[in-house]
Coordinates of C-alpha atoms in Angstrom, one line a residue:
X1 CA 0.0 0.0 0.0
X2 CA 1.2 3.5 -0.8
X3 CA 0.7 6.3 1.7
X4 CA 1.4 9.9 0.6
X5 CA 1.3 11.9 3.8
X6 CA 4.3 13.9 2.6
X7 CA 3.6 15.3 -0.8
X8 CA 7.2 16.2 -1.7
X9 CA 8.0 14.8 -5.1
X10 CA 11.7 14.6 -4.1
X11 CA 10.8 12.0 -1.5
X12 CA 8.3 10.1 -3.5
X13 CA 10.8 7.6 -4.8
X14 CA 11.3 6.3 -1.2
X15 CA 7.6 5.3 -1.1
X16 CA 7.2 3.8 -4.6
X17 CA 9.5 0.9 -5.5
X18 CA 8.6 1.0 -9.1
X19 CA 9.1 4.7 -9.6
X20 CA 10.5 5.8 -12.9
X21 CA 11.6 9.4 -13.5
X22 CA 12.4 11.0 -16.8
X23 CA 14.1 14.4 -16.3
X24 CA 13.3 16.6 -19.3
X25 CA 16.2 18.9 -20.3
X26 CA 15.1 19.7 -23.8
X27 CA 11.9 21.4 -24.9
X28 CA 9.7 19.8 -27.6
X29 CA 9.6 21.3 -31.1
X30 CA 6.5 21.5 -33.1
X31 CA 6.5 22.6 -36.8
X32 CA 4.4 25.7 -37.5
X33 CA 4.0 28.4 -40.2
X34 CA 7.1 30.2 -38.9
X35 CA 9.2 27.0 -38.6
X36 CA 9.7 25.2 -35.3
X37 CA 8.2 26.4 -32.1
X38 CA 9.5 25.2 -28.7
X39 CA 6.9 23.9 -26.4
X40 CA 7.7 22.8 -22.9
X41 CA 5.8 20.5 -20.6
X42 CA 3.7 22.0 -17.9
X43 CA 3.0 20.6 -14.4
X44 CA 0.3 18.1 -15.0
X45 CA -1.6 15.1 -13.5
X46 CA -1.9 12.8 -12.0
X47 CA -3.3 10.5 -14.6
X48 CA -4.4 7.3 -12.9
X49 CA -5.0 3.9 -14.5
X50 CA -6.3 0.6 -13.2
X51 CA -3.9 -2.2 -13.8
X52 CA -3.9 -5.9 -12.9
X53 CA -3.6 -7.5 -9.4
X54 CA -5.3 -4.6 -7.6
X55 CA -2.6 -2.2 -8.6
X56 CA -2.8 1.3 -10.0
X57 CA -0.5 3.4 -12.2
X58 CA 0.1 7.1 -11.8
X59 CA 1.7 9.5 -14.2
X60 CA 2.4 13.1 -13.3
X61 CA 4.6 15.9 -14.4
X62 CA 6.2 17.7 -11.4
X63 CA 6.8 21.4 -11.1
X64 CA 10.4 20.6 -12.0
X65 CA 9.1 19.1 -15.3
X66 CA 10.0 15.6 -14.4
X67 CA 7.7 12.8 -15.5
X68 CA 6.9 10.5 -12.5
X69 CA 5.5 7.2 -13.6
X70 CA 4.7 4.8 -10.7
X71 CA 2.9 1.6 -10.1
X72 CA 1.6 0.6 -6.7
X73 CA -0.9 -1.5 -4.9
X74 CA -4.0 0.1 -3.4
X75 CA -4.5 -0.8 0.3
X76 CA -7.6 -0.8 2.5
X77 CA -7.1 2.9 3.3
X78 CA -7.4 3.8 -0.4
X79 CA -5.2 6.3 -2.2
X80 CA -4.9 10.0 -1.7
X81 CA -2.9 12.3 -3.9
X82 CA -2.1 16.0 -4.5
X83 CA -3.3 18.1 -7.5
X84 CA -1.1 21.0 -8.7
X85 CA -1.8 23.7 -11.2
X86 CA 0.1 23.9 -14.5
X87 CA 2.4 26.4 -12.8
X88 CA 3.3 23.9 -10.1
X89 CA 1.1 25.5 -7.4
X90 CA -0.3 23.0 -4.8
X91 CA -4.1 23.2 -5.0
X92 CA -5.8 20.3 -3.0
X93 CA -5.8 16.6 -2.2
X94 CA -8.1 14.1 -3.7
X95 CA -9.1 10.7 -2.5
X96 CA -9.6 8.0 -5.1
X97 CA -13.1 6.5 -5.0
X98 CA -13.5 2.7 -5.5
X99 CA -16.9 3.0 -7.0
X100 CA -18.5 5.6 -9.2
X101 CA -22.1 5.4 -10.4
X102 CA -24.3 7.2 -12.8
X103 CA -26.5 9.9 -11.4
X104 CA -30.2 9.4 -11.6
X105 CA -31.8 11.0 -14.7
X106 CA -34.2 12.9 -12.6
X107 CA -33.3 14.3 -9.2
X108 CA -35.1 16.6 -6.8
X109 CA -34.2 20.3 -6.9
X110 CA -32.4 21.7 -3.9
X111 CA -33.2 25.1 -2.4
X112 CA -30.3 26.6 -4.3
X113 CA -28.9 25.3 -7.7
X114 CA -25.7 27.0 -8.9
X115 CA -25.2 26.4 -12.6
X116 CA -22.2 27.2 -14.8
X117 CA -20.7 25.7 -18.0
X118 CA -17.7 25.3 -20.3
X119 CA -14.7 26.0 -17.9
X120 CA -12.3 24.8 -20.7
X121 CA -9.2 24.3 -18.5
X122 CA -9.4 27.8 -17.0
X123 CA -8.6 27.0 -13.4
X124 CA -8.4 30.5 -12.2
X125 CA -11.7 31.7 -13.5
X126 CA -13.6 28.5 -12.5
X127 CA -12.2 28.1 -9.0
X128 CA -12.6 31.9 -8.3
X129 CA -16.2 31.7 -9.3
X130 CA -16.9 28.9 -6.9
X131 CA -15.0 30.5 -4.0
X132 CA -16.5 34.0 -4.5
X133 CA -20.0 32.5 -4.4
X134 CA -19.3 30.3 -1.4
X135 CA -19.7 27.0 -3.2
X136 CA -16.2 26.0 -2.0
X137 CA -14.0 27.5 0.8
X138 CA -10.5 28.9 0.3
X139 CA -9.1 25.4 0.3
X140 CA -11.5 24.1 -2.3
X141 CA -13.7 22.1 0.2
X142 CA -17.5 21.9 -0.3
X143 CA -19.2 24.8 1.4
X144 CA -22.6 24.8 -0.3
X145 CA -24.4 22.6 2.2
X146 CA -27.4 20.7 0.9
X147 CA -27.5 22.6 -2.3
X148 CA -26.5 21.7 -5.9
X149 CA -23.7 22.6 -8.2
X150 CA -24.1 21.9 -11.9
X151 CA -21.3 22.1 -14.5
X152 CA -22.7 21.7 -18.1
X153 CA -19.7 20.1 -19.8
X154 CA -16.5 21.1 -21.6
X155 CA -13.7 20.9 -19.2
X156 CA -11.4 19.7 -22.0
X157 CA -9.4 21.9 -24.4
X158 CA -8.3 25.6 -24.7
X159 CA -7.0 25.9 -21.2
X160 CA -3.9 24.6 -19.4
X161 CA -5.5 23.2 -16.2
X162 CA -7.9 20.5 -17.5
X163 CA -7.0 17.9 -14.8
X164 CA -7.3 20.2 -11.8
X165 CA -10.9 21.1 -12.8
X166 CA -11.8 17.5 -13.4
X167 CA -10.2 16.4 -10.1
X168 CA -12.0 19.2 -8.2
X169 CA -15.4 18.2 -9.6
X170 CA -14.6 14.5 -8.8
X171 CA -13.6 15.5 -5.2
X172 CA -16.5 17.8 -4.6
X173 CA -19.0 15.1 -5.7
X174 CA -18.1 13.0 -2.6
X175 CA -17.9 16.0 -0.2
X176 CA -21.2 17.4 -1.4
X177 CA -22.9 14.0 -0.9
X178 CA -21.6 13.7 2.6
X179 CA -23.1 17.2 3.3
X180 CA -26.5 16.3 1.8
X181 CA -25.8 18.3 -1.4
X182 CA -25.0 17.2 -4.9
X183 CA -22.5 18.0 -7.7
X184 CA -23.7 17.1 -11.2
X185 CA -21.3 17.2 -14.2
X186 CA -22.8 16.7 -17.6
X187 CA -20.9 15.8 -20.8
X188 CA -20.2 18.5 -23.3
X189 CA -19.1 18.2 -26.9
X190 CA -15.4 18.5 -26.0
X191 CA -15.4 15.5 -23.8
X192 CA -16.2 13.0 -26.6
X193 CA -14.0 15.1 -29.0
X194 CA -10.9 14.5 -26.9
X195 CA -11.8 10.9 -25.9
X196 CA -12.4 10.1 -29.6
X197 CA -9.0 11.5 -30.6
X198 CA -10.1 15.0 -31.9
X199 CA -7.3 17.1 -30.3
X200 CA -7.4 20.2 -32.4
X201 CA -8.2 22.6 -29.5
X202 CA -5.8 21.0 -27.0
X203 CA -2.8 22.9 -25.6
X204 CA 0.5 21.8 -27.0
X205 CA 2.0 21.0 -23.5
X206 CA -0.5 18.1 -23.4
X207 CA 0.8 16.9 -26.8
X208 CA 4.4 17.1 -25.5
X209 CA 3.5 14.8 -22.6
X210 CA 1.7 12.4 -25.0
X211 CA 4.7 12.3 -27.4
X212 CA 7.2 11.7 -24.5
X213 CA 5.1 8.8 -23.3
X214 CA 4.5 7.6 -26.8
X215 CA 0.8 7.3 -25.9
X216 CA -2.0 9.0 -27.8
X217 CA -3.4 11.7 -25.5
X218 CA -6.9 10.2 -25.6
X219 CA -5.6 7.0 -24.1
X220 CA -4.7 9.0 -21.0
X221 CA -8.4 9.2 -20.4
X222 CA -9.3 5.8 -21.8
X223 CA -11.8 3.3 -20.2
X224 CA -9.1 1.9 -17.9
X225 CA -8.2 5.3 -16.5
X226 CA -9.9 6.6 -13.3
X227 CA -11.1 9.8 -15.0
X228 CA -12.2 8.0 -18.1
X229 CA -14.1 5.5 -16.1
X230 CA -15.7 8.3 -14.2
X231 CA -16.6 10.3 -17.3
X232 CA -18.3 7.2 -18.8
X233 CA -20.9 7.5 -16.0
X234 CA -21.8 11.1 -16.7
X235 CA -25.2 12.0 -18.0
X236 CA -25.8 14.0 -21.2
X237 CA -29.3 15.1 -20.1
X238 CA -30.3 15.8 -16.6
X239 CA -33.7 16.8 -15.0
X240 CA -33.4 18.7 -11.7
X241 CA -36.9 19.2 -10.6
X242 CA -38.5 20.9 -13.6
X243 CA -35.2 22.2 -14.9
X244 CA -33.8 20.2 -17.9
X245 CA -30.0 20.6 -18.3
X246 CA -28.1 19.8 -21.5
X247 CA -24.9 21.0 -23.0
X248 CA -26.0 22.5 -26.3
X249 CA -29.8 22.2 -26.8
X250 CA -32.7 20.0 -27.8
X251 CA -34.0 19.8 -31.3
X252 CA -37.5 18.8 -32.3
X253 CA -36.0 15.9 -34.2
X254 CA -34.8 14.4 -30.9
X255 CA -38.4 13.9 -29.7
X256 CA -39.7 13.0 -33.1
X257 CA -37.4 10.1 -32.9
X258 CA -38.8 9.1 -29.6
X259 CA -35.7 9.4 -27.5
X260 CA -36.1 9.4 -23.7
X261 CA -33.5 10.8 -21.2
X262 CA -32.2 7.4 -19.9
X263 CA -31.8 6.2 -23.4
X264 CA -29.8 9.3 -24.5
X265 CA -27.5 9.1 -21.5
X266 CA -26.7 5.4 -22.1
X267 CA -26.2 5.8 -25.8
X268 CA -23.9 8.8 -25.6
X269 CA -21.8 7.0 -22.9
X270 CA -21.6 3.9 -25.1
X271 CA -20.1 5.9 -27.9
X272 CA -17.8 8.1 -25.7
X273 CA -14.5 6.5 -26.6
X274 CA -15.1 6.0 -30.3
X275 CA -13.6 8.3 -33.0
X276 CA -16.1 10.4 -34.9
X277 CA -15.8 8.2 -38.0
X278 CA -16.7 5.0 -35.9
X279 CA -19.6 6.7 -34.2
X280 CA -21.2 7.5 -37.6
X281 CA -20.8 3.9 -38.7
X282 CA -21.6 2.2 -35.4
X283 CA -25.4 3.0 -35.3
X284 CA -28.0 5.4 -36.5
X285 CA -28.5 6.4 -32.8
X286 CA -24.9 7.5 -32.3
X287 CA -24.8 9.2 -35.8
X288 CA -27.8 11.3 -34.7
X289 CA -26.9 11.9 -31.0
X290 CA -23.4 13.0 -31.9
X291 CA -24.5 15.0 -34.9
X292 CA -25.5 18.7 -35.3
X293 CA -29.1 18.0 -34.1
X294 CA -28.0 16.0 -31.1
X295 CA -27.9 17.3 -27.5
X296 CA -24.2 18.1 -27.3
X297 CA -24.0 20.1 -30.6
X298 CA -27.5 21.6 -31.4
X299 CA -27.5 25.4 -31.3
X300 CA -31.0 26.0 -32.7
X301 CA -32.5 26.9 -29.3
X302 CA -30.3 30.0 -29.0
X303 CA -29.2 31.0 -32.5
X304 CA -31.5 32.0 -35.4
X305 CA -29.3 31.5 -38.5
X306 CA -30.8 29.0 -40.9
X307 CA -27.7 26.8 -40.8
X308 CA -28.5 26.0 -37.1
X309 CA -32.0 24.9 -37.9
X310 CA -33.6 27.2 -35.3
X311 CA -36.5 25.9 -33.3
X312 CA -39.9 27.6 -33.1
X313 CA -41.5 28.8 -29.9
X314 CA -44.3 26.2 -30.3
X315 CA -41.7 23.4 -30.7
X316 CA -39.9 24.6 -27.6
X317 CA -43.2 24.1 -25.8
X318 CA -43.6 20.7 -27.3
X319 CA -40.0 19.7 -26.2
X320 CA -40.6 20.9 -22.6
X321 CA -43.9 19.1 -22.4
X322 CA -42.4 15.9 -23.8
X323 CA -39.7 15.9 -21.0
X324 CA -41.9 17.3 -18.2
X325 CA -39.8 20.4 -17.8
X326 CA -40.4 24.1 -17.4
X327 CA -37.2 25.3 -18.9
X328 CA -34.0 24.1 -20.6
X329 CA -30.6 25.4 -19.4
X330 CA -27.7 25.1 -21.8
X331 CA -24.1 26.0 -22.3
X332 CA -22.0 25.5 -25.5
X333 CA -22.8 28.7 -27.4
X334 CA -20.9 31.7 -26.0
X335 CA -22.8 34.9 -25.2
X336 CA -21.5 38.2 -23.8
X337 CA -23.9 37.9 -20.9
X338 CA -26.2 35.1 -19.4
X339 CA -29.0 35.1 -21.9
X340 CA -32.6 33.9 -22.1
X341 CA -34.9 33.0 -24.9
X342 CA -38.6 32.1 -25.5
X343 CA -39.8 34.0 -22.4
X344 CA -37.1 32.4 -20.1
X345 CA -38.0 28.9 -21.2
X346 CA -34.4 28.5 -22.6
X347 CA -31.5 29.9 -20.6
X348 CA -27.9 30.0 -22.0
X349 CA -25.2 30.2 -19.3
X350 CA -22.0 30.0 -21.4
X351 CA -19.9 33.2 -21.4
X352 CA -16.2 33.9 -21.9
X353 CA -15.2 33.3 -18.2
X354 CA -11.9 35.1 -18.5
X355 CA -13.3 38.2 -20.1
X356 CA -16.4 38.3 -18.0
X357 CA -14.4 37.9 -14.8
X358 CA -12.1 40.8 -15.8
X359 CA -15.1 43.0 -16.7
X360 CA -17.3 42.0 -13.8
X361 CA -20.0 40.6 -16.1
X362 CA -22.3 37.6 -15.5
X363 CA -20.7 34.1 -15.1
X364 CA -23.4 31.7 -13.8
X365 CA -27.0 31.5 -12.6
X366 CA -28.5 30.6 -9.3
X367 CA -31.9 29.0 -9.1
X368 CA -33.5 29.8 -5.7
X369 CA -37.1 29.1 -4.7
X370 CA -38.3 29.3 -8.2
X371 CA -36.5 32.5 -9.2
X372 CA -33.5 32.8 -11.5
X373 CA -30.6 35.0 -10.5
X374 CA -27.7 36.0 -12.7
X375 CA -24.4 35.7 -10.9
X376 CA -21.2 37.7 -11.3
X377 CA -18.2 37.7 -9.0
X378 CA -19.5 40.5 -6.8
X379 CA -23.3 40.5 -7.0
X380 CA -26.4 38.8 -8.3
X381 CA -29.6 40.1 -10.0
X382 CA -32.8 38.5 -11.1
X383 CA -32.9 37.5 -14.7

C-alpha cells in the first residue's frame, strides 16, 4: 500500500519501489508556419490507471518538469494524492473512490442550484467563481451545504488546467454528498471530442506529454483510467426538478425520434470512446446523437441563423412538455452575458469566463425558490 502523507515529489521515490523518473532537459519542437516552435511540458496530472492485481499506475509531471511514472498497490485505506496547477502550485488533495455510479436521470431540486458551464481548462476563472459564491471554501472544500452545483460540460481543451478542474469536480461530488448536497457534471461536446481523438483545441503541452510517453493523448483518459471510467458514468441530459439541463440544446428531431432521457444518457456514454468516424458507422443512434441536431451540438435553441435549424416557440413548448420540464438550461454557445430565450424557457449560461471575470460581467446562474438570479463575482440580479 502507498501512503502519501508527505507530498514532496523529491521524497516520493522512497515510497514507490517501481518509480520511474524522466528528467526533461530539452523542450519539444512543433512545426508551424514560422518554422519550429518550442513547447515545454507543464506541471500536470496525476493520470491514474487501473492495472492488474489490484494495482494502479500514476503518471504526473512535477513542477520541476520531471515525469513521474509509478505503479503501486491500493490498500484498505485507499489512495490519496495531491493536485497541482500547470504552474506547479499545490491546490488540494483528492481521495480515489473505489466505486463511481451514474447519477439518476431525474433528481429533486435543492433550495439553491448553482449552474455554470464550459470551464475549458481555465482553473483561475472556474475556481474563483466557486470561491466567491461560497460554493467552496478557500481550500476548495465543499461549502454549499445541501444545495447543488451543476457544470454543463466542456472541461477539456483551450486551457492549461484540465486535470485540476476534473479532479476538483470529482472530489466535490463526494464532499457534497456527505453534506447532503450534490454535484452534477454533464458531458459537453469537447469530452467526446478528446476521448475520440479529436485534439485540435488541445494545448501543446499536453501533446508534449503524449509524445514523450509515446501514448495517444486520448488514451490517458481511456476506459481503464480513473477519470475515463468516471466520465463514462456522466449524463448528457439531466432533469433537476422541472429544470432540464443539457450542454447544447434539444432539437424537435430528438423527440420526433422518440428518445427518452435514460436512453440518450446510455447511448452517448456507449459511444464516448469511439472516434467520430466510428460513431457514424456504429449505429444510427450514435450518428444522430453525436450530430448537429444531437444534444451536445445543437445550437438552434439559441441561434436564429438557418444553418443552425432554429427551433420555433411552439416546438420549444412541445419539447418541454415531452420531457416534463419548465425550462431548458444550456451551455456550449458563448454569449456576452447570461441570456434567455422564449420567455425564459431557454437559458444560456456559457460566457467567456476570463473576459467576464475581468469586466465583472455575468458568469453563472442561481436557481433559488423558483427564481433565477444572474451571478457575477461580486453581485447577483434577477434574470
